[in-house]
Amino acid sequence: MTRHLSDLLADVRSGTDPGPFALLRREGTDLVEVLAGTAHQVDRLADIPLPPGPATRPATLAVVPYRQIAERGFACIDDGAPLECVRVSAYQQVPVATAMAALPAAPVVTTRGGFDITDDEYAELVATVLRDEIGGGAGANFVLHRTYRARLADGASATADGQGRSAALTAGLSALRRLLRDERGAYWTFLIYTGTRVLVGATPERHVSVSDGLAMMNPISGTLRHPDGGDPDLDSVLSFLADPKEVDELYMVLDEELKMMATVAEHGGQVVGPYLKRMSRLSHTEYLLAGRNCHDVREVLRQTMFAPTVTGSPIENACRVIARHEVGGRRYYAGVLALLGHDDAGGQTLDAPILIRAAEIGLDGDVRVPVGATLVRHSTAAGEVAETHAKASAVLAALGLSSRSASSGASGASGAFGAPGAVPAPESGVAAPVTRPEHPTVARALAARNDRLAEFWLRQRSPGAMVEPALAGRRIVVVDAEDSFTGMLVHLLRALGLRVRIVAWEQTARVDLADADVLVAGPGPGDPSDLTDPRMVALRDVVDHALRRGQPLLGICLGHQVLADRLGLVVSRRQLPFQGLQREIDFFGVPRRVGLYSSFTAHGTDDLLSTAHGPVQLCRDAADGAVHALRGPGFAGVQFHPESVLSQDGLQILRELLTAILPPGAAGTLIRQSSAECGRAGTIRYGGSASRPTG
């Protein structure tokens, strides 16, 4: 069935309700897809309808609010925003130029525009989170949002003749036309009308997609504001690519999305990139992650709620921080749009961009443009305030609004670093190039980003190729202390041939851990000395029991800190947090480049420590005595994350430590996870036991 664009627009002009519909242009095409159908509200992602149907059109378009994160048990301010679906019954594709010629071109008139919290209030919020949350060990990065609010001048309350609905749709369609004309590099440029609201925007970022059984994610971070009227010059781009804040920001979200890929991809995913993504007013850096998926696409959505680029890391604690500090619910900001369907072979498909750089227009004339900034240890309050203005600028401009001059302070000549220079799309709707050959110097600067990263995540991996014979088939239990780095760790351990089981920290008192060949006290957020935190009490009990019975034990990050404390070392808060920091350390006489995510550390005054559990060798920082690693008879600990993409030799470090702490013995039978097991939402099994999902 076809519902023509002209019919929908005629209904809008006449004040008739056209029924739920969507117009969207996906990256790399010169077509606008027109979808129409019936509206449904569902409670859970698993309830999104995905009926069998032809591959010639999508089956369902879902609009997923941020509050859906509660499905994973994570904290949120519940604002009641519903999960809305449009079950597609009519589908059409039209050229962009044809759509633009049909869309209304009248200016959008609004009143009473402004952010819900002032620049000064947002700056104070940034400073508080940097000091208390990142500085206090709650996580590596956090995203806090604010919302630009305005009113449509002709957006009266919805009446019997549909005046409010018509005003909202006309404003949204006019904004869509301007975005199709002026924006470039967007993953989706879209308008969605659910029957209850209008969403319009140009999101730069794919969150997750599934096609041909391949799951893909697209972490984007780092923001370069363009000068008015063009692209930045070469020096500005190179300065941006070398900026430690921007580099660290992308590495942190890369690690965080690899954690998510670890739950939905059979072998954890492979990293491709980085690339420079140019839009009309901003440029970003991005990676692409890909891995073979064997889950229902609705489960993929659930396991990957929501992107670290709009929440933070580790994600569970990031959700707590967001709920503590934001002034209200996020509604649809940081959620996803999700287009579900089937391919020619009947396999499920998914295309889900992040819901950012968008406006929500209510049928009562209320306009909301939410926007956020990523806070990392290098952040400044003024810089993050400016970033929110810059990110909101394209959508605000499409609505005839401006928060202020978002590009002030940028410099450089237009088009100086590309070949050839890109220009905004002309009125005809013929799009500016989404990609173009990079300037050789820019290409080299981008490629250099990977020189010090872990090849484990950058290369295709053949099953069994990395197995360590001394470890093959040995049973290992990882205690998950609320950091989904655990999911990445599992893939490294399995690559070495170990049989892995994950046990959540709150389950440790009820599960027999003594039968494992090795016990791992895993990473997590927080202060290891805070015994009012039940997580710390549980980890301390795990470490104490393992030491008493002589069970081989490895502590990672938080687990290492607890182990160091039980061995008699002093653990204290760092003066400056090491969150998403790569450093080269002397790892027991061998230089190793590792990734650190911590605000606390153990300190030692000598390289050898005498303990009740035997002599312990310390790997210490020469400057301040911070303990990067320790090893003793049957146990070891590392302050860094060997599983991180920042730990260049992480796999080898795990190989060395585990073979050293394990007593010689017959290895078990190597068991590889089957495709059928992979369908169980990330459950890892050994010996017939199953843990909770690894996300």
XYZ file of C-alpha atoms in Angstrom:
695
model
C 0.000 0.000 0.000
C 1.218 3.525 -0.794
C 0.255 6.692 1.025
C 1.655 9.473 -1.124
C 3.524 12.377 0.386
C 1.218 14.752 -1.453
C -1.809 13.196 0.293
C -0.250 13.601 3.736
C 0.687 17.218 3.094
C -2.777 17.986 1.709
C -4.296 16.688 4.954
C -1.976 18.918 6.995
C -2.890 21.995 4.946
C -6.619 21.297 5.301
C -6.412 20.716 9.049
C -7.294 17.031 8.678
C -5.402 14.561 10.846
C -3.171 12.629 8.398
C -2.629 9.842 10.926
C 0.802 8.718 12.167
C 3.545 9.049 9.573
C 7.286 9.606 9.199
C 9.558 11.226 6.648
C 13.191 10.268 6.863
C 16.336 10.554 4.827
C 19.094 8.128 5.724
C 22.785 8.825 5.321
C 24.209 8.228 1.864
C 20.908 8.398 -0.039
C 19.112 11.062 -2.064
C 15.703 9.646 -1.162
C 13.146 10.528 1.472
C 11.233 7.541 2.815
C 7.541 8.118 3.535
C 6.033 5.753 6.123
C 2.433 5.753 7.326
C 0.502 3.418 9.556
C -1.268 2.899 12.855
C -0.075 4.052 16.274
C 0.517 1.771 19.259
C 1.883 2.351 22.747
C 3.725 -0.539 24.404
C 5.333 -0.974 27.809
C 8.510 -2.865 26.936
C 10.922 -3.101 24.047
C 10.042 -6.792 23.749
C 6.459 -5.718 23.005
C 7.378 -3.694 19.907
C 5.412 -5.352 17.095
C 7.549 -7.061 14.472
C 5.134 -9.020 12.280
C 6.441 -10.962 9.305
C 6.258 -8.901 6.173
C 7.916 -8.027 2.913
C 11.500 -6.805 2.771
C 10.298 -4.003 0.501
C 9.211 -1.888 3.474
C 9.940 -1.639 7.216
C 7.489 -3.267 9.611
C 7.574 -0.878 12.585
C 8.990 2.485 13.579
C 9.492 2.815 17.363
C 10.126 6.030 19.290
C 11.909 4.953 22.489
C 12.049 7.416 25.418
C 14.978 7.646 27.816
C 12.871 6.365 30.726
C 12.910 2.943 29.044
C 16.373 2.528 30.623
C 14.440 1.292 33.664
C 14.026 -2.013 31.786
C 17.674 -2.660 32.598
C 17.107 -1.790 36.242
C 18.943 1.537 35.902
C 17.943 4.765 37.616
C 16.014 7.495 35.807
C 13.624 10.350 36.433
C 10.334 8.876 35.277
C 8.594 11.587 33.258
C 5.987 9.212 31.825
C 7.021 9.656 28.174
C 5.483 6.680 26.345
C 7.166 4.161 24.060
C 5.259 4.829 20.828
C 5.239 2.690 17.704
C 3.955 3.195 14.188
C 3.091 -0.131 12.582
C 3.846 0.583 8.943
C 1.142 -0.169 6.391
C 2.123 2.274 3.619
C 5.565 3.050 2.234
C 6.942 5.285 -0.505
C 10.319 6.693 -1.548
C 10.660 10.091 -3.209
C 13.736 12.049 -4.317
C 14.964 14.643 -1.813
C 14.383 17.421 -4.359
C 10.787 16.299 -4.859
C 10.155 16.239 -1.108
C 11.680 19.671 -0.593
C 9.548 21.149 -3.360
C 6.425 19.815 -1.638
C 7.289 20.735 1.956
C 6.130 24.096 3.341
C 8.729 26.868 3.209
C 7.024 29.367 5.525
C 9.117 30.579 8.457
C 8.443 29.103 11.891
C 7.332 31.807 14.326
C 8.003 31.180 18.026
C 7.856 33.132 21.274
C 9.380 32.969 24.765
C 12.543 31.088 23.771
C 15.294 30.173 26.236
C 17.042 27.351 28.087
C 15.330 25.866 31.122
C 18.509 26.391 33.134
C 20.781 29.373 32.527
C 24.358 29.229 31.294
C 25.593 30.051 34.805
C 23.445 27.315 36.349
C 24.644 24.779 33.789
C 28.274 25.815 34.386
C 27.777 25.281 38.128
C 26.277 21.856 37.440
C 29.302 20.945 35.293
C 31.706 22.027 38.033
C 29.811 19.993 40.635
C 29.894 16.795 38.571
C 33.596 17.205 37.735
C 34.450 17.697 41.394
C 32.097 15.309 43.169
C 31.342 12.555 40.655
C 34.365 12.164 38.368
C 36.720 13.286 41.129
C 34.942 10.959 43.562
C 35.329 7.850 41.409
C 31.721 7.566 40.236
C 32.784 7.204 36.608
C 34.894 8.329 33.692
C 32.471 10.648 31.905
C 28.906 11.873 32.225
C 26.457 13.652 29.931
C 24.112 16.245 31.417
C 21.339 17.802 29.379
C 19.477 21.090 29.311
C 16.451 21.983 27.176
C 15.731 25.006 25.018
C 12.018 25.794 25.371
C 9.808 27.956 23.149
C 6.181 28.288 22.021
C 4.745 28.285 18.528
C 3.174 31.691 17.997
C 0.125 30.080 16.345
C 0.172 26.880 18.416
C -3.047 27.153 20.363
C -4.260 24.204 22.378
C -5.542 21.380 20.214
C -9.140 22.031 19.260
C -11.865 20.200 17.417
C -10.690 21.661 14.117
C -7.109 20.532 14.760
C -5.544 24.016 14.956
C -2.822 22.933 17.389
C -2.022 19.772 15.448
C -1.868 21.646 12.142
C 0.449 24.296 13.613
C 2.791 21.665 15.077
C 2.930 19.663 11.844
C 3.448 22.741 9.650
C 6.274 23.965 11.890
C 7.890 20.526 11.893
C 7.618 20.105 8.117
C 9.082 23.583 7.533
C 11.983 22.749 9.877
C 12.535 19.426 8.072
C 12.794 21.242 4.756
C 15.512 23.530 6.130
C 17.408 20.589 7.605
C 17.275 18.706 4.290
C 18.586 21.836 2.594
C 21.229 22.978 5.064
C 22.424 20.042 7.164
C 24.968 17.493 5.994
C 26.528 14.384 7.447
C 23.409 13.405 9.412
C 22.742 9.706 9.911
C 18.984 10.384 9.792
C 17.205 13.598 8.906
C 13.622 13.023 9.958
C 10.143 14.081 10.967
C 7.928 11.680 12.903
C 4.301 12.304 13.804
C 2.916 9.718 16.217
C -0.520 11.260 16.564
C 0.468 12.787 19.910
C 3.664 14.694 19.112
C 6.011 15.764 16.303
C 9.729 14.963 16.411
C 12.001 16.630 13.859
C 15.775 16.688 13.646
C 19.053 15.597 12.082
C 20.858 13.110 14.289
C 24.527 12.460 13.469
C 24.801 9.111 15.180
C 23.767 5.539 14.523
C 23.342 3.832 17.867
C 22.944 0.254 16.669
C 21.913 -1.474 13.483
C 21.491 -5.100 12.459
C 21.575 -6.276 8.869
C 22.552 -9.655 7.426
C 23.207 -10.805 10.991
C 25.847 -8.124 11.486
C 25.420 -5.733 14.412
C 27.019 -2.318 14.082
C 27.480 0.601 16.481
C 28.906 4.026 15.781
C 30.432 5.881 18.758
C 30.847 9.580 17.986
C 32.508 12.068 20.300
C 34.652 15.170 20.304
C 33.205 18.395 18.939
C 34.835 21.016 16.716
C 32.718 24.127 16.198
C 32.942 25.556 12.680
C 33.375 29.223 11.881
C 30.298 30.960 10.504
C 29.750 30.143 6.848
C 32.177 27.299 6.285
C 34.600 24.613 7.393
C 37.506 25.145 9.788
C 41.004 25.464 8.371
C 43.642 22.738 8.464
C 45.358 24.065 11.592
C 42.059 24.093 13.500
C 41.292 20.509 12.482
C 44.747 19.240 13.415
C 44.576 21.074 16.733
C 41.187 19.452 17.385
C 42.506 15.971 16.514
C 45.454 16.468 18.890
C 43.407 17.926 21.774
C 43.769 15.533 24.775
C 40.202 16.205 25.933
C 38.760 15.340 22.528
C 41.015 12.284 22.152
C 40.137 10.939 25.601
C 36.437 11.628 25.070
C 36.315 9.426 21.972
C 38.436 6.661 23.528
C 36.124 6.519 26.547
C 32.943 6.161 24.502
C 34.726 3.646 22.253
C 35.480 1.519 25.314
C 31.923 1.956 26.568
C 30.299 0.903 23.285
C 32.691 -2.042 23.036
C 31.224 -3.096 26.389
C 27.794 -3.075 24.758
C 29.008 -4.914 21.670
C 30.437 -7.541 24.004
C 26.855 -8.457 24.982
C 25.380 -8.691 21.467
C 28.288 -9.801 19.241
C 29.606 -13.347 19.276
C 33.261 -12.364 19.549
C 32.898 -8.897 21.004
C 33.113 -6.777 17.901
C 35.845 -5.215 15.804
C 36.820 -1.540 15.710
C 37.043 0.295 12.366
C 38.174 3.894 11.986
C 38.494 6.543 13.249
C 36.888 8.973 10.847
C 36.123 12.674 10.806
C 32.403 13.342 10.528
C 31.514 16.802 9.186
C 28.148 18.414 9.617
C 27.068 21.926 8.703
C 28.152 23.604 11.942
C 30.202 20.964 13.743
C 32.687 18.191 13.122
C 33.071 15.073 15.256
C 35.361 12.070 15.386
C 33.838 8.603 15.169
C 34.538 4.876 15.110
C 32.502 2.023 13.660
C 32.079 -1.250 15.583
C 30.902 -4.456 13.932
C 30.227 -7.978 15.143
C 28.118 -11.028 14.316
C 24.764 -10.904 16.145
C 22.443 -13.774 17.030
C 19.796 -12.045 19.169
C 16.304 -10.802 18.458
C 16.693 -7.170 17.410
C 14.461 -6.004 20.271
C 16.852 -7.689 22.692
C 19.734 -5.917 20.945
C 17.945 -2.643 21.673
C 17.473 -3.580 25.318
C 21.053 -4.709 25.858
C 22.415 -1.499 24.355
C 20.254 1.070 26.187
C 21.597 3.722 25.883
C 24.597 5.208 24.098
C 27.462 6.303 26.395
C 27.795 9.397 24.213
C 24.540 10.614 25.776
C 24.772 8.965 29.226
C 28.330 8.293 30.398
C 30.400 5.430 31.762
C 30.152 3.092 33.490
C 26.589 3.327 32.310
C 24.729 1.991 35.358
C 26.346 4.521 37.665
C 26.079 7.211 34.960
C 22.309 6.768 35.101
C 22.421 7.351 38.860
C 24.492 10.504 38.381
C 22.068 11.791 35.731
C 19.094 11.144 38.007
C 20.858 12.935 40.892
C 21.832 16.077 39.004
C 19.447 16.765 36.125
C 16.529 19.050 36.848
C 13.884 16.933 35.115
C 13.210 13.912 32.945
C 14.791 13.575 29.507
C 11.621 12.553 27.641
C 12.965 11.387 24.241
C 16.423 12.962 24.453
C 19.116 10.229 24.439
C 16.573 7.551 23.532
C 16.455 6.036 20.068
C 14.374 5.865 16.948
C 14.193 2.272 15.758
C 13.146 0.991 12.353
C 12.506 -2.753 12.466
C 11.815 -5.139 9.617
C 13.018 -8.182 7.694
C 15.421 -8.815 4.839
C 14.867 -10.932 1.721
C 15.895 -14.083 3.591
C 13.498 -13.396 6.452
C 16.196 -12.264 8.880
C 15.416 -9.424 11.245
C 16.755 -5.950 10.503
C 17.205 -2.909 12.724
C 18.284 0.664 12.131
C 18.348 2.741 15.317
C 19.852 6.237 15.492
C 20.234 8.131 18.755
C 17.513 10.685 19.379
C 19.633 13.842 19.594
C 19.815 17.126 17.659
C 16.033 17.050 17.495
C 13.006 19.086 18.539
C 9.855 17.742 20.135
C 6.827 19.827 19.173
C 3.695 19.249 21.206
C 0.220 19.615 19.753
C -0.257 22.404 22.301
C 2.525 24.450 20.644
C 5.249 23.664 23.182
C 8.697 23.304 21.547
C 11.566 21.468 23.263
C 15.136 21.178 21.958
C 17.182 19.140 24.472
C 20.969 19.053 24.207
C 23.861 17.766 26.320
C 27.619 17.932 26.728
C 30.055 15.157 27.661
C 31.944 15.913 30.859
C 35.403 14.372 31.247
C 38.307 15.147 33.567
C 39.668 17.780 31.099
C 36.322 19.596 30.823
C 35.814 23.238 31.667
C 32.465 24.701 32.631
C 32.667 27.421 29.977
C 33.625 24.944 27.262
C 30.707 22.627 28.002
C 28.233 25.536 28.077
C 29.471 26.579 24.627
C 29.157 23.001 23.391
C 25.455 22.854 24.294
C 24.807 26.027 22.303
C 26.722 24.658 19.320
C 24.905 21.316 19.332
C 21.496 22.966 19.506
C 22.269 25.517 16.787
C 21.260 23.557 13.639
C 17.828 22.517 14.933
C 17.203 25.945 16.437
C 18.125 27.588 13.129
C 15.696 25.306 11.304
C 13.018 26.563 13.698
C 14.037 30.185 13.181
C 15.632 30.333 16.632
C 19.110 31.001 17.994
C 20.355 30.455 21.540
C 23.224 32.871 20.813
C 26.233 32.869 18.497
C 27.299 29.254 18.865
C 30.266 29.555 16.520
C 31.918 32.554 18.109
C 35.600 32.118 18.647
C 36.116 29.687 15.761
C 38.603 30.652 13.151
C 39.820 29.617 9.761
C 38.991 29.755 6.090
C 36.179 27.707 4.651
C 37.032 24.376 3.037
C 40.768 24.622 3.667
C 41.356 21.033 4.843
C 39.279 19.045 2.349
C 39.631 18.093 -1.233
C 37.365 19.288 -2.697
C 35.591 21.590 -0.215
C 32.009 20.686 0.669
C 29.228 23.227 0.608
C 25.718 23.242 2.082
C 23.082 21.531 -0.005
C 21.427 23.907 -2.474
C 17.688 24.593 -2.711
C 17.328 21.823 -5.269
C 17.855 19.279 -2.515
C 20.938 17.781 -4.169
C 22.899 16.898 -1.051
C 26.409 18.001 -0.290
C 28.822 15.052 -0.195
C 28.584 13.053 3.017
C 32.167 11.873 2.625
C 35.156 13.129 0.711
C 38.869 12.329 0.522
C 40.630 13.634 3.603
C 43.591 15.949 3.382
C 46.623 13.599 3.702
C 47.740 15.279 6.922
C 44.277 14.834 8.444
C 44.200 11.188 7.331
C 47.564 10.571 9.008
C 46.422 12.280 12.205
C 43.316 10.091 12.314
C 45.257 6.886 11.629
C 47.714 7.772 14.389
C 44.858 7.527 16.904
C 45.140 3.701 16.629
C 48.908 3.375 16.959
C 48.721 2.806 20.705
C 45.465 0.872 20.943
C 44.932 -2.845 21.591
C 45.135 -4.878 18.399
C 42.762 -7.414 19.941
C 39.880 -5.014 19.198
C 41.258 -3.669 15.894
C 41.739 -6.937 14.037
C 39.559 -9.839 12.970
C 40.052 -12.776 15.349
C 39.948 -16.443 14.448
C 38.416 -18.643 17.183
C 41.112 -20.628 18.962
C 44.027 -18.671 17.509
C 44.946 -17.033 20.835
C 44.375 -19.967 23.201
C 47.027 -20.409 25.885
C 47.477 -24.184 26.438
C 48.134 -23.742 30.170
C 44.769 -21.985 30.529
C 42.600 -23.940 28.087
C 39.498 -25.308 29.766
C 40.266 -23.849 33.209
C 37.214 -22.460 35.001
C 37.180 -18.786 35.936
C 34.531 -16.832 37.841
C 34.368 -13.061 37.340
C 32.616 -11.092 40.077
C 30.804 -8.241 38.336
C 30.991 -5.093 40.503
C 28.709 -3.019 38.249
C 31.075 -2.185 35.424
C 30.200 -3.585 32.025
C 33.925 -3.665 31.246
C 33.251 -7.186 32.541
C 31.689 -8.046 29.186
C 34.872 -7.092 27.333
C 36.994 -8.977 29.854
C 35.000 -12.139 29.155
C 35.983 -12.040 25.488
C 39.696 -11.775 26.297
C 39.453 -14.623 28.805
C 37.558 -16.810 26.354
C 40.116 -16.010 23.645
C 42.770 -17.443 25.996
C 40.711 -20.648 26.263
C 39.197 -20.163 29.722
C 35.652 -21.248 30.600
C 34.023 -18.128 32.017
C 31.176 -17.553 34.426
C 29.998 -14.125 35.615
C 28.474 -13.690 39.063
C 26.914 -10.378 40.090
C 28.353 -8.938 43.315
C 24.980 -9.186 45.076
C 24.889 -12.943 44.335
C 28.290 -13.794 45.799
C 26.958 -14.665 49.267
C 24.567 -17.216 47.732
C 26.868 -18.809 45.152
C 29.681 -21.294 45.744
C 32.773 -19.631 44.287
C 35.262 -22.166 45.658
C 35.044 -24.578 42.710
C 36.520 -22.071 40.244
C 40.137 -22.543 39.187
C 40.517 -18.740 39.248
C 38.453 -15.998 40.858
C 38.414 -12.452 39.450
C 37.362 -9.531 41.658
C 36.151 -7.260 38.897
C 36.060 -3.547 38.205
C 33.393 -1.081 39.293
C 32.795 2.496 40.404
C 33.058 3.965 43.892
C 35.238 4.334 46.974
C 36.733 0.977 48.044
C 36.938 2.126 51.674
C 33.222 2.975 51.908
C 31.850 0.075 53.953
C 28.380 1.621 53.907
C 28.326 0.514 50.244
C 27.220 -3.145 50.155
C 29.206 -3.636 46.927
C 32.456 -2.921 48.767
C 31.510 -5.262 51.623
C 30.749 -8.048 49.141
C 34.043 -7.574 47.264
C 35.975 -7.545 50.544
C 34.356 -10.856 51.528
C 35.180 -12.365 48.128
C 38.838 -11.352 48.404
C 39.173 -12.460 52.052
C 37.698 -15.896 51.375
C 39.926 -16.458 48.338
C 43.060 -15.457 50.253
C 42.173 -17.689 53.207
C 41.587 -20.791 51.100
C 44.500 -20.116 48.739
C 42.242 -19.876 45.697
C 43.979 -18.214 42.718
C 42.746 -14.624 42.617
C 43.042 -11.705 40.183
C 41.835 -8.205 41.101
C 41.070 -5.650 38.392
C 40.734 -1.923 39.119
C 38.249 -1.773 42.031
C 38.950 -5.455 42.756
C 42.670 -4.653 42.810
C 42.085 -1.790 45.258
C 40.175 -4.082 47.613
C 42.904 -6.720 47.328
C 45.597 -4.093 48.048
C 43.661 -2.930 51.111
C 43.356 -6.493 52.473
C 47.110 -6.944 52.018
C 47.776 -3.879 54.192
C 48.366 -1.153 51.619
C 46.846 2.297 52.001
C 44.199 3.065 49.344
C 43.298 6.732 48.891
C 41.682 9.123 46.458
C 43.924 10.513 43.732
C 44.495 14.234 43.700
C 43.490 14.172 40.012
C 41.283 11.344 38.672
C 42.742 8.962 36.096
C 39.580 8.424 34.047
C 40.171 7.248 30.486
C 43.905 7.884 30.760
C 46.489 5.887 28.831
C 49.947 5.676 30.391
C 53.116 3.713 29.822
C 54.163 1.945 33.013
C 57.062 -0.261 34.048
C 55.170 -3.527 34.456
C 57.589 -5.593 36.527
C 60.493 -4.615 34.296
C 58.604 -4.539 30.975
C 57.198 -1.281 29.531
C 53.457 -1.625 28.958
C 50.915 0.932 27.721
C 47.700 0.568 29.713
C 44.289 2.211 30.185
C 43.434 3.642 33.608
C 39.917 4.430 34.833
C 40.199 5.254 38.510
C 39.903 7.985 41.093
C 41.471 5.866 43.870
C 44.780 4.022 44.080
C 46.903 2.017 46.500
C 50.279 3.417 47.542
C 53.453 1.607 48.543
C 56.837 2.737 49.799
C 58.844 -0.276 48.648
C 58.835 -2.736 45.767
C 58.423 -5.697 48.115
C 55.708 -6.056 50.746
C 55.664 -8.681 53.490
C 52.130 -9.930 54.216
C 50.388 -12.738 56.088
C 49.775 -14.307 52.673
C 53.418 -14.265 51.625
C 55.728 -11.755 49.932
C 54.079 -9.409 47.456
C 55.909 -7.674 44.611
C 54.649 -4.180 43.758
C 54.751 -2.373 40.434
C 54.848 1.267 41.616
C 54.876 4.686 40.016
C 58.342 6.157 40.443
C 56.951 9.613 41.188
C 54.321 9.020 43.863
C 54.392 5.319 44.762
C 50.968 4.585 43.240
C 50.648 0.817 42.835
C 49.879 -0.052 39.226
C 50.006 -3.807 39.860
C 50.919 -6.391 42.472
C 51.616 -10.108 42.504
C 52.081 -12.685 45.201
C 51.812 -16.454 45.691
C 48.588 -17.363 43.914
C 47.185 -13.865 43.484
C 47.696 -10.678 41.498
C 46.043 -7.317 40.958
C 46.136 -4.565 38.345
C 44.933 -0.991 38.786
C 44.366 -0.632 35.031
C 41.907 -2.382 32.709
C 43.674 -5.021 30.585
C 40.429 -5.433 28.614
C 40.295 -1.746 27.625
C 41.064 -0.708 24.065
C 43.637 1.606 25.715
C 45.626 -1.345 27.099
C 47.825 -2.120 24.136
C 49.103 -5.443 25.512
C 46.141 -6.316 27.706
C 45.728 -9.849 26.367
C 49.392 -10.655 26.966
C 49.255 -9.192 30.477
C 46.295 -11.428 31.333
C 48.090 -14.419 29.830
C 51.177 -13.791 31.994
C 49.317 -13.092 35.239
C 46.889 -16.008 34.991
C 49.513 -18.605 34.092
C 51.632 -17.358 37.007
C 48.912 -17.591 39.681
C 47.427 -20.902 38.520
C 49.101 -24.021 39.917
C 50.178 -26.554 37.295
C 47.444 -29.046 36.569
C 45.472 -30.764 33.905
C 43.504 -28.306 31.824
C 39.826 -28.970 31.280
C 38.105 -29.424 27.973
C 37.877 -26.233 25.969
C 34.225 -25.307 25.505
C 33.253 -22.709 22.961
C 29.909 -21.007 23.172
C 27.499 -22.228 20.532
C 25.279 -20.054 18.401
C 22.271 -21.355 20.323
C 23.801 -20.201 23.626
C 24.590 -16.838 22.099
C 20.876 -16.282 21.711
C 20.471 -16.188 25.490
C 21.003 -12.461 25.936
C 24.692 -12.597 26.729
C 24.607 -15.501 29.229
C 28.002 -17.147 29.613
C 28.023 -20.770 30.759
C 30.401 -23.323 32.155
C 29.774 -26.585 33.935
C 26.039 -26.265 33.286
C 25.668 -23.065 35.304
C 24.496 -19.760 33.923
C 25.087 -16.231 35.080
C 22.998 -13.139 34.555
C 23.406 -11.318 31.205
C 26.729 -9.561 30.822
C 25.330 -6.106 30.291
